[in-house]
XYZ file of C-alpha atoms in Angstrom:
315
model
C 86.855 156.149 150.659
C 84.526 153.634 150.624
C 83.610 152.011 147.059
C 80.146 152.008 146.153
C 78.696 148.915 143.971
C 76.350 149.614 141.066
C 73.700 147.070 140.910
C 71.746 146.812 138.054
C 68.784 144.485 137.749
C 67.277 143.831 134.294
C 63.894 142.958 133.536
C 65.132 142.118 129.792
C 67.988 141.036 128.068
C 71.277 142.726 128.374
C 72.784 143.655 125.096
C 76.619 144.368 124.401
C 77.163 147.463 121.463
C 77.455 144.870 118.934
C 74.476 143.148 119.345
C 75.325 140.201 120.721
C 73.430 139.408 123.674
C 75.383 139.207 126.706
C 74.459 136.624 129.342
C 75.413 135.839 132.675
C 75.059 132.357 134.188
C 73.352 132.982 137.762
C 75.425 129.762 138.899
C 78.673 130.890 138.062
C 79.356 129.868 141.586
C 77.741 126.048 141.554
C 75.371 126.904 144.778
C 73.009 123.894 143.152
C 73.526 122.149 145.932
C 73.732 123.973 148.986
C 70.007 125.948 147.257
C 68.110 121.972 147.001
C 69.682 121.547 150.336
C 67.862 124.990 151.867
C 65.056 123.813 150.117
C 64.463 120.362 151.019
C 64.941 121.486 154.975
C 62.515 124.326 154.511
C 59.527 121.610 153.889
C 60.573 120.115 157.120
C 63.465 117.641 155.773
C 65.963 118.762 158.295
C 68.038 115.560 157.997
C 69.343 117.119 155.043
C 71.510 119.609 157.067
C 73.157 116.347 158.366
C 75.759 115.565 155.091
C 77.422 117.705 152.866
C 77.143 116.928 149.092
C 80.316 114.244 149.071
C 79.253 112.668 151.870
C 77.854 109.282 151.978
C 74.166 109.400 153.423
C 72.718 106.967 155.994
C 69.440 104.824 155.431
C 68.113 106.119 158.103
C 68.656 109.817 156.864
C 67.131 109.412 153.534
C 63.663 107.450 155.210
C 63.632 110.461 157.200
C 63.439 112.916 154.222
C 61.636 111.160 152.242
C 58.744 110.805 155.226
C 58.913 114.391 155.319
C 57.951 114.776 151.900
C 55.361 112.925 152.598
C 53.920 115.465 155.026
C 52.012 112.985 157.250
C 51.369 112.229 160.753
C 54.676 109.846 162.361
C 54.291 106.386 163.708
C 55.614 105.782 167.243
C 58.597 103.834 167.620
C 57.809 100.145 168.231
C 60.241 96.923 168.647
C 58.061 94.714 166.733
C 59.040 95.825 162.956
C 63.152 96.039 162.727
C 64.759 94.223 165.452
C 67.899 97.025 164.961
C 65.132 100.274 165.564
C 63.850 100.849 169.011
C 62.656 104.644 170.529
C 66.404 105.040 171.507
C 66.821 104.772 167.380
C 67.626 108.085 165.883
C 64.624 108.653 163.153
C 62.916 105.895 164.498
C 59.279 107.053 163.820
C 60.541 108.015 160.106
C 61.886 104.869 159.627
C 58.253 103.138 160.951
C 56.366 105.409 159.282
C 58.192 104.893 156.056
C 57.625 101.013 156.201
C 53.750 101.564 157.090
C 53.905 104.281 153.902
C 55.535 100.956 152.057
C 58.698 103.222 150.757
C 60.893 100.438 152.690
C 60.141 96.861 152.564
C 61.447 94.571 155.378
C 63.798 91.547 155.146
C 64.342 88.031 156.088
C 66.560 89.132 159.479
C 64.471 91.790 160.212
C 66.941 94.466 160.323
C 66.528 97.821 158.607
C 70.412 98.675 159.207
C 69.945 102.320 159.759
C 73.342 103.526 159.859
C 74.478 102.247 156.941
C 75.382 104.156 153.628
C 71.943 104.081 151.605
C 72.365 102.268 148.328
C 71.853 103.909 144.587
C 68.686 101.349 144.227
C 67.424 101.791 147.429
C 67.266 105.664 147.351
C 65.169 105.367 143.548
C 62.838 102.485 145.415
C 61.690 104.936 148.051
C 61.561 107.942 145.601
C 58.909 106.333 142.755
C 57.293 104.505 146.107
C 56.986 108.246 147.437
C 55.535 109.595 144.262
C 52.947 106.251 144.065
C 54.224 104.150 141.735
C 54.731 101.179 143.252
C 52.671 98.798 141.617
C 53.892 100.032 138.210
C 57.412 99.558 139.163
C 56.494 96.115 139.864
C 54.470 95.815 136.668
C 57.747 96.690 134.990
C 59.996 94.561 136.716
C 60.314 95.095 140.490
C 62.948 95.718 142.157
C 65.484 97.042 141.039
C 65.178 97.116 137.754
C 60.761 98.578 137.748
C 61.958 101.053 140.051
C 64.962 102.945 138.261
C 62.725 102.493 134.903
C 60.029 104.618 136.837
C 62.673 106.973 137.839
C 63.552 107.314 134.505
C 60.387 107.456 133.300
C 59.694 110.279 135.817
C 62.878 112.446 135.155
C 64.004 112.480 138.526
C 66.765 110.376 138.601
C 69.263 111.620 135.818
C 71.754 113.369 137.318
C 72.666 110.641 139.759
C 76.830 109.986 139.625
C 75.880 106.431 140.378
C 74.173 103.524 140.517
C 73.348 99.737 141.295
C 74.389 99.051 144.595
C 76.760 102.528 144.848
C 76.937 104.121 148.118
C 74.131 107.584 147.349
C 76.149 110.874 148.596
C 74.390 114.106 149.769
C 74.505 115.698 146.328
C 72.808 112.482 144.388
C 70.154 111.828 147.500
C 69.282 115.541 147.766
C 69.128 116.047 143.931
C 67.121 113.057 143.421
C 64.617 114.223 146.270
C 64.674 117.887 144.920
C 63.434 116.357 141.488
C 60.525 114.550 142.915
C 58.912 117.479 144.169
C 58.152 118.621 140.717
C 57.329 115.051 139.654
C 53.544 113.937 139.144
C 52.161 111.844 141.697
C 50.280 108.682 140.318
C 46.786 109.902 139.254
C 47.192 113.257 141.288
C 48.940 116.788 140.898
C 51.759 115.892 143.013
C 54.206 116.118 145.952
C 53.312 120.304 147.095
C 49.515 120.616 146.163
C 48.378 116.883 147.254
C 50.755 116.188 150.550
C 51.735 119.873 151.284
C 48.719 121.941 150.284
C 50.629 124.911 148.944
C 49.883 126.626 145.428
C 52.436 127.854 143.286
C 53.250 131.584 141.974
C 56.161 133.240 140.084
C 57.847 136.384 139.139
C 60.484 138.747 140.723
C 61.199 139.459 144.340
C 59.993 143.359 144.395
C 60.476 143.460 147.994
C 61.990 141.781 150.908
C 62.839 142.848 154.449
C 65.262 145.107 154.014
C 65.408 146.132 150.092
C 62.645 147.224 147.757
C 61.611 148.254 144.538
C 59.466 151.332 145.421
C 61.053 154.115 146.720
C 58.327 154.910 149.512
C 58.981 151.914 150.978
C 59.006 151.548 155.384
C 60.891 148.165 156.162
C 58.826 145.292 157.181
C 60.231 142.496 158.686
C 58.459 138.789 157.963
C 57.110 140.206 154.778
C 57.873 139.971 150.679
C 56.571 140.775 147.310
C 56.293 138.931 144.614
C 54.976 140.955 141.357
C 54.121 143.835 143.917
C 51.492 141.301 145.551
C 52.340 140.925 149.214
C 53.180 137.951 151.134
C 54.272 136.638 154.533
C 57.571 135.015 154.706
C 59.170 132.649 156.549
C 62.196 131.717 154.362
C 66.038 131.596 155.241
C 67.807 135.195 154.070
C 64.665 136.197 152.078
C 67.169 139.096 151.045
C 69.083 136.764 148.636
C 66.100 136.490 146.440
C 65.611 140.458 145.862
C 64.736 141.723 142.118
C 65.251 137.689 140.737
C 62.976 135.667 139.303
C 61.733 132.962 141.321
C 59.363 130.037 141.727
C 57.443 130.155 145.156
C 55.223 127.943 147.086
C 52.396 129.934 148.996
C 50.401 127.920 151.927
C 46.651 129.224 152.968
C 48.242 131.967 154.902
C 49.336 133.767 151.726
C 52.930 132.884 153.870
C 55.618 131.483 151.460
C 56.684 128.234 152.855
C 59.692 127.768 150.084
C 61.255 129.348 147.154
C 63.771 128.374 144.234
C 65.668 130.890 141.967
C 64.502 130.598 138.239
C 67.582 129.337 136.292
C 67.158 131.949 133.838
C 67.981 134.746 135.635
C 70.207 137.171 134.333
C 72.068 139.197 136.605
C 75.659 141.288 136.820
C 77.200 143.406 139.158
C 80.213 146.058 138.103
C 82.169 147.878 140.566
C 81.249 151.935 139.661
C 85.375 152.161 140.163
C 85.078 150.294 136.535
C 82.310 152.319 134.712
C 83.937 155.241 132.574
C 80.669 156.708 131.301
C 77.012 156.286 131.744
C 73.230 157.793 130.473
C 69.947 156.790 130.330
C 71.130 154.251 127.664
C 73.916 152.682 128.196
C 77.379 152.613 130.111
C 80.535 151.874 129.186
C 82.727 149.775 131.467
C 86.292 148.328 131.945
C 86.537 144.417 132.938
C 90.527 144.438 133.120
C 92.046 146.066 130.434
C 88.960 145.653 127.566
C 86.568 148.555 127.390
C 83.061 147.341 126.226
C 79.702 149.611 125.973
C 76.557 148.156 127.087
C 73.063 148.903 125.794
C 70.462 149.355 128.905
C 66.997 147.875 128.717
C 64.009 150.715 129.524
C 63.255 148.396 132.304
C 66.209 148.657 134.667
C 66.291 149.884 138.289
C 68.896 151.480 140.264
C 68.857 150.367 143.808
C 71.109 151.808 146.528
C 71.117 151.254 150.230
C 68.655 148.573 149.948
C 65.538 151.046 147.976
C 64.837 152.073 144.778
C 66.541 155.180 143.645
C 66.927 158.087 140.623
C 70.049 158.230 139.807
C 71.622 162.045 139.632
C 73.505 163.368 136.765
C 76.644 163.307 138.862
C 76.170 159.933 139.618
């Protein structure tokens, strides 16, 4: 016999029989990473599929996400800038156009090293450079010292694991690149509405390809809702996101180009094996050998087989 899961999804707060409130962290499992990661390559970083988060992340990787960011057309490779980055270079015309876009400066031997490990202070100089802040970093010090004040100033650079002249791994580059997104640009709205054009909505998933929230609902693939309003989609297993809250980024298609799970979604899943009892109300459950009894919020659903469902009194 096959075991069915009960999925409930809660539009409130799930309370236990004594009142307490009962939460449950949606990053139980620390996905933090791998999500920023999806994220980043989504807005056209793809040089973020390249590391993993311990890895230790190549100057030429980083110019090549950060360019993205910027969302602007790429210089052709040319000889004349680095001596070490010709059109046989790989990211060459992100590593150009980053030095045109002034998020990499150029040195006495000419050399932009593109291979190398990317430094803690080099990765926050291209960051507040990419958000516009260059000549306030310099105001404030130069480099390095202007720079990671911005950063701090900014927000973006707090969970880094190090510093100074610190090989950057995946985790720090694409955390610290994940933060600037968010981050105002220097007298404009920032990083999605002024390089990226897309407007922001949010709200739960109330339908994706293959699992919905109303129960006359025909599958639809390359289509979601958000709030009931209907969008196209072009997202990486748009399925994940169904019935959480999430932040989305909408282009002039009405086609989401990117979307991040809200951190304060509250979510649980029991195995019906475990329930003992269950009403309108509440059900009681067993989570190894403790019994508890959990109060239901009037705005549950019951979804089974991917569609929204009334459950029977047998079930």
């Amino acid at each position: 016999m096959f075991k069915k899961i009960l999925s409930l999804l809660f539009c409130a707060i799930l309370f236990l029989g004594f009142g307490i409130v009962k939460t449950v962290n949606a990053y139980e499992v620390d996905t933090r990473f791998t999500d920023e990661q999806k994220f980043l390559v989504s807005l056209g970083a793809t040089a973020a599929n390249e590391f993993s988060e311990n890895d230790n992340v190549s100057r030429a990787a980083f110019a090549s996400m950060a360019v993205a960011l910027l969302n602007c057309p790429k210089q052709e490779a040319v000889t004349d800038v680095y001596t070490d980055v010709d059109a046989s270079t790989k990211y060459a015309a992100d590593i150009l156009t980053a030095h045109s876009y002034g998020l990499v400066g150029i040195g006495f031997d000419r050399r932009f090293n593109p291979t190398n490990a990317i430094k803690a202070n080099e990765v926050i100089k291209i960051t507040v450079s990419l958000l516009g802040y260059e000549s306030l970093a310099q105001i404030n010090g130069g480099y390095p010292a202007g720079y990671c004040y911005e950063a701090a100033q900014l927000k973006i650079s707090s969970s880094m694991s190090c510093a100074g002249d610190s090989a950057v791994t995946g985790k720090d580059a694409v955390s610290l690149l994940y933060k600037a997104l968010t981050a105002p640009l220097m007298r404009q709205d920032g990083i999605f509405t002024d390089y990226f054009s897309l407007s922001k909505t949010e709200g739960i998933v109330t339908r994706t390809p293959n699992m919905s929230l109303n129960q006359n609902y025909n599958c639809s693939s390359g289509t979601m809702e958000i709030n009931s309003k209907e969008y196209k989609e072009n997202i990486e297993d748009c399925n994940r996101y169904f019935g959480k809250k999430v932040n989305a980024w909408i282009d002039s298609d009405e086609c989401v180009r990117c979307v991040e799970i809200a951190k304060n979604v509250r979510s649980v899943t029991y195995d019906t094996d475990d329930i003992d009892s269950f009403s309108n109300n509440y059900f009681t459950c067993y989570t190894g050998e403790k019994r508890e009894k959990l109060t239901l919020s009037p705005g549950y659903s019951y979804v089974r087989n991917g569609s929204l469902a009334v459950l029977t009194e047998l079930e």
